[in-house]
Amino acid sequence: MRKVAVYATVIVAATACGVAVQRYIRKCGRWGRAMEILKELEEKCATPPWKLNLIADAMNVEMHAGLASEGGSKLKMLITYVDKLPTGNEEGLYYALDLGGTNFRVLRVQLGGKDVGVLSREFTEVSVPPNLMIGTSVALFDYIAAELAKFVAQENQEFQVPPGRQRELGFTFSFPVSQTSIASGNLIKWTKGFNIDDAVGRDVVVELTKAIQRQGLDMRVAALVNDTVGTLAGGRHANSNVIAAIILGTGTNAAYVERAQAIPKWHGPLPDSGEMVINMEWGNFRSSHLPLTEYDYALDAESLNPGDQIFEKMTSGMYLGEIVRRVLCKMAEEAFFFGDNIPLKLKVPFMLRTPDMSAMHHDSSADLNVVGRKLKYSLGISDTSLEVRKVVVEICNIIATRGARIAAAGILGILKKLGKDSISEVEGQKNVIAMDGGLFEHYTEYRKYLANTLKELVGEDISESISIEHSNDGSGIGAALLAASHSQFLDG
């Protein structure tokens, strides 16, 4: 009996050992597959300098094509009719209205002129009721004008309009418009949840002006701009060396100052300044040199605008977290990276937001507990090992690095178009890029990668003449500044 018991014990032990070995082999196999997916991602997302230079050259070519004719390029290269940027000498009280989504802001600024700048500023933010987002044009603009009138009524002693002088306003309208002058533009289509049919095709400045008049308010809309042009104006007011503005937030766009003579599709009289601000709509840039992956193709195919905004889908805050989610989902499906079951939340598009991705990427704790919490609460993934968390951070790093580096290549494309990618003949001249947007402001690693990549691409000597500066709240204050620089009360 004792021999039987010993044999039985040996058999059980051997079986247990065999199961453990099988589990180990299976785990090794799964981990190996996860590492294959990671390695392939890293290779496909690679952005060596030679590739980034090709992207910059392609951006330059598309800029030329877009300036030559309407529809000649993926870049719209829209003429903004902004031919006078703020100089810093502007004086007086100006208002701004910033409508770009489900909230709008009303601002006022008192400008003190040369060497003084902005003396005072105030703003209020108002939510747009959901029923007005799908109602009528009159209902929406009457609501906005009523809130504007309330804000004007609260002017205090810091804000003064000379007697008999009409108030002027800059209108930031971040929806697609076909602009016909500095203060007129017809709505092409609504986005961001708005759907007001009777406003499409109409001049949004006319609609706002009529609503202002119905409030009994004496105010003129002096400038219609988008948020990127506003950022350029705000940057130029603070620094006369600003040549371009980039928004890197939920979406992305660029605007820059072009010589009017370098715009073949411009058929009007040349502006006195000899310059024109161009709204590139660079989110729609596409090139065969962009390092696209299977995750990018799938995201694009399932998006509301397949084939469009490819550059934006690789660089902006709306999409970076979603790309990371798609990589993690593949690892879960093919390598059982988070266990035998695929977490349900991991399958839901846009469940991982870019702020969560940023928090994981910046996690400096020894056990990466921020990564653990984000995986648990954002994606329903519990009990992750440190090794798994390190892989998640590496995926965030790969996607953020690629996005920032190709955004830097886009900036290089603008510098090439303007001939600013070589050493200036003017001693000590700076070329400043004004930047704004939540992604740029809050995603520290992304911001660092962008700046370092631009320096890498242009070289040490030229990089000393190029500066990237944060232009906070450009879309708001910039519109007020453009109202000032295009005021009807300017001399001359």
mmCIF file of N, CA, C and O in Angstrom, residues 52 56 248 282 311 315 402-415 446 449-455 457 468:
data_model
loop_
_atom_site.group_PDB
_atom_site.id
_atom_site.type_symbol
_atom_site.label_atom_id
_atom_site.label_comp_id
_atom_site.label_asym_id
_atom_site.label_seq_id
_atom_site.Cartn_x
_atom_site.Cartn_y
_atom_site.Cartn_z
ATOM 1 N N LEU A 52 10.904 62.518 -41.851
ATOM 2 C CA LEU A 52 10.275 63.773 -41.443
ATOM 3 C C LEU A 52 10.565 64.886 -42.442
ATOM 4 O O LEU A 52 9.705 65.739 -42.713
ATOM 5 N N ALA A 56 7.890 67.147 -44.462
ATOM 6 C CA ALA A 56 7.967 68.610 -44.529
ATOM 7 C C ALA A 56 7.953 69.096 -45.972
ATOM 8 O O ALA A 56 7.269 70.075 -46.312
ATOM 9 N N LEU A 248 -2.874 72.790 -31.219
ATOM 10 C CA LEU A 248 -2.794 71.356 -30.965
ATOM 11 C C LEU A 248 -3.656 71.081 -29.735
ATOM 12 O O LEU A 248 -3.216 71.239 -28.592
ATOM 13 N N TRP A 282 -4.640 72.491 -41.913
ATOM 14 C CA TRP A 282 -3.612 71.482 -42.146
ATOM 15 C C TRP A 282 -3.977 70.102 -41.585
ATOM 16 O O TRP A 282 -3.295 69.115 -41.870
ATOM 17 N N PHE A 311 -3.888 63.804 -41.084
ATOM 18 C CA PHE A 311 -2.845 64.403 -40.251
ATOM 19 C C PHE A 311 -3.382 64.665 -38.840
ATOM 20 O O PHE A 311 -2.721 64.386 -37.841
ATOM 21 N N THR A 315 -2.145 63.260 -34.942
ATOM 22 C CA THR A 315 -1.420 64.226 -34.109
ATOM 23 C C THR A 315 -2.233 64.846 -32.982
ATOM 24 O O THR A 315 -1.654 65.428 -32.060
ATOM 25 N N ARG A 402 5.404 59.755 -32.126
ATOM 26 C CA ARG A 402 5.083 59.857 -33.559
ATOM 27 C C ARG A 402 4.267 61.110 -33.843
ATOM 28 O O ARG A 402 4.562 61.870 -34.781
ATOM 29 N N GLY A 403 3.219 61.351 -33.041
ATOM 30 C CA GLY A 403 2.365 62.516 -33.250
ATOM 31 C C GLY A 403 3.131 63.819 -33.160
ATOM 32 O O GLY A 403 2.981 64.708 -34.019
ATOM 33 N N ALA A 404 3.950 63.951 -32.125
ATOM 34 C CA ALA A 404 4.706 65.187 -31.925
ATOM 35 C C ALA A 404 5.741 65.400 -33.022
ATOM 36 O O ALA A 404 5.943 66.528 -33.489
ATOM 37 N N ARG A 405 6.379 64.320 -33.455
ATOM 38 C CA ARG A 405 7.433 64.447 -34.473
ATOM 39 C C ARG A 405 6.864 64.806 -35.844
ATOM 40 O O ARG A 405 7.452 65.613 -36.571
ATOM 41 N N ILE A 406 5.711 64.258 -36.204
ATOM 42 C CA ILE A 406 5.159 64.644 -37.512
ATOM 43 C C ILE A 406 4.521 66.037 -37.446
ATOM 44 O O ILE A 406 4.472 66.750 -38.456
ATOM 45 N N ALA A 407 4.058 66.460 -36.242
ATOM 46 C CA ALA A 407 3.596 67.844 -36.087
ATOM 47 C C ALA A 407 4.779 68.795 -36.283
ATOM 48 O O ALA A 407 4.653 69.841 -36.938
ATOM 49 N N ALA A 408 5.950 68.433 -35.741
ATOM 50 C CA ALA A 408 7.165 69.237 -35.943
ATOM 51 C C ALA A 408 7.546 69.286 -37.419
ATOM 52 O O ALA A 408 7.982 70.328 -37.923
ATOM 53 N N ALA A 409 7.363 68.165 -38.120
ATOM 54 C CA ALA A 409 7.643 68.141 -39.563
ATOM 55 C C ALA A 409 6.708 69.098 -40.303
ATOM 56 O O ALA A 409 7.115 69.756 -41.269
ATOM 57 N N GLY A 410 5.456 69.173 -39.852
ATOM 58 C CA GLY A 410 4.512 70.128 -40.449
ATOM 59 C C GLY A 410 4.978 71.557 -40.267
ATOM 60 O O GLY A 410 4.901 72.380 -41.193
ATOM 61 N N ILE A 411 5.473 71.883 -39.067
ATOM 62 C CA ILE A 411 5.999 73.233 -38.813
ATOM 63 C C ILE A 411 7.201 73.506 -39.720
ATOM 64 O O ILE A 411 7.332 74.602 -40.281
ATOM 65 N N LEU A 412 8.060 72.499 -39.886
ATOM 66 C CA LEU A 412 9.203 72.663 -40.789
ATOM 67 C C LEU A 412 8.719 72.949 -42.210
ATOM 68 O O LEU A 412 9.328 73.756 -42.921
ATOM 69 N N GLY A 413 7.621 72.320 -42.621
ATOM 70 C CA GLY A 413 7.057 72.590 -43.948
ATOM 71 C C GLY A 413 6.682 74.057 -44.117
ATOM 72 O O GLY A 413 6.937 74.659 -45.176
ATOM 73 N N ILE A 414 6.095 74.649 -43.069
ATOM 74 C CA ILE A 414 5.748 76.073 -43.115
ATOM 75 C C ILE A 414 7.017 76.923 -43.194
ATOM 76 O O ILE A 414 7.090 77.877 -43.982
ATOM 77 N N LEU A 415 8.012 76.583 -42.395
ATOM 78 C CA LEU A 415 9.276 77.326 -42.427
ATOM 79 C C LEU A 415 9.921 77.251 -43.812
ATOM 80 O O LEU A 415 10.467 78.239 -44.318
ATOM 81 N N TYR A 446 4.702 65.287 -24.938
ATOM 82 C CA TYR A 446 4.389 65.619 -26.336
ATOM 83 C C TYR A 446 5.035 66.960 -26.697
ATOM 84 O O TYR A 446 5.674 67.098 -27.749
ATOM 85 N N TYR A 449 8.799 66.566 -27.031
ATOM 86 C CA TYR A 449 9.172 65.862 -28.264
ATOM 87 C C TYR A 449 9.068 66.790 -29.469
ATOM 88 O O TYR A 449 9.924 66.770 -30.359
ATOM 89 N N LEU A 450 8.022 67.611 -29.508
ATOM 90 C CA LEU A 450 7.821 68.515 -30.639
ATOM 91 C C LEU A 450 8.979 69.508 -30.737
ATOM 92 O O LEU A 450 9.580 69.692 -31.808
ATOM 93 N N ALA A 451 9.295 70.157 -29.623
ATOM 94 C CA ALA A 451 10.368 71.158 -29.623
ATOM 95 C C ALA A 451 11.715 70.528 -29.962
ATOM 96 O O ALA A 451 12.484 71.073 -30.771
ATOM 97 N N ASN A 452 12.009 69.388 -29.378
ATOM 98 C CA ASN A 452 13.294 68.719 -29.632
ATOM 99 C C ASN A 452 13.414 68.247 -31.075
ATOM 100 O O ASN A 452 14.494 68.290 -31.672
ATOM 101 N N THR A 453 12.286 67.790 -31.642
ATOM 102 C CA THR A 453 12.315 67.319 -33.034
ATOM 103 C C THR A 453 12.554 68.459 -33.998
ATOM 104 O O THR A 453 13.337 68.331 -34.954
ATOM 105 N N LEU A 454 11.896 69.602 -33.763
ATOM 106 C CA LEU A 454 12.103 70.755 -34.638
ATOM 107 C C LEU A 454 13.563 71.194 -34.598
ATOM 108 O O LEU A 454 14.175 71.488 -35.635
ATOM 109 N N LYS A 455 14.151 71.182 -33.404
ATOM 110 C CA LYS A 455 15.566 71.531 -33.252
ATOM 111 C C LYS A 455 16.446 70.539 -34.005
ATOM 112 O O LYS A 455 17.405 70.913 -34.681
ATOM 113 N N LEU A 457 15.632 68.784 -36.615
ATOM 114 C CA LEU A 457 15.439 68.877 -38.068
ATOM 115 C C LEU A 457 16.124 70.090 -38.681
ATOM 116 O O LEU A 457 16.661 70.013 -39.787
ATOM 117 N N ILE A 468 9.374 78.498 -30.099
ATOM 118 C CA ILE A 468 7.989 78.058 -29.932
ATOM 119 C C ILE A 468 7.475 78.643 -28.622
ATOM 120 O O ILE A 468 8.075 78.425 -27.564
#
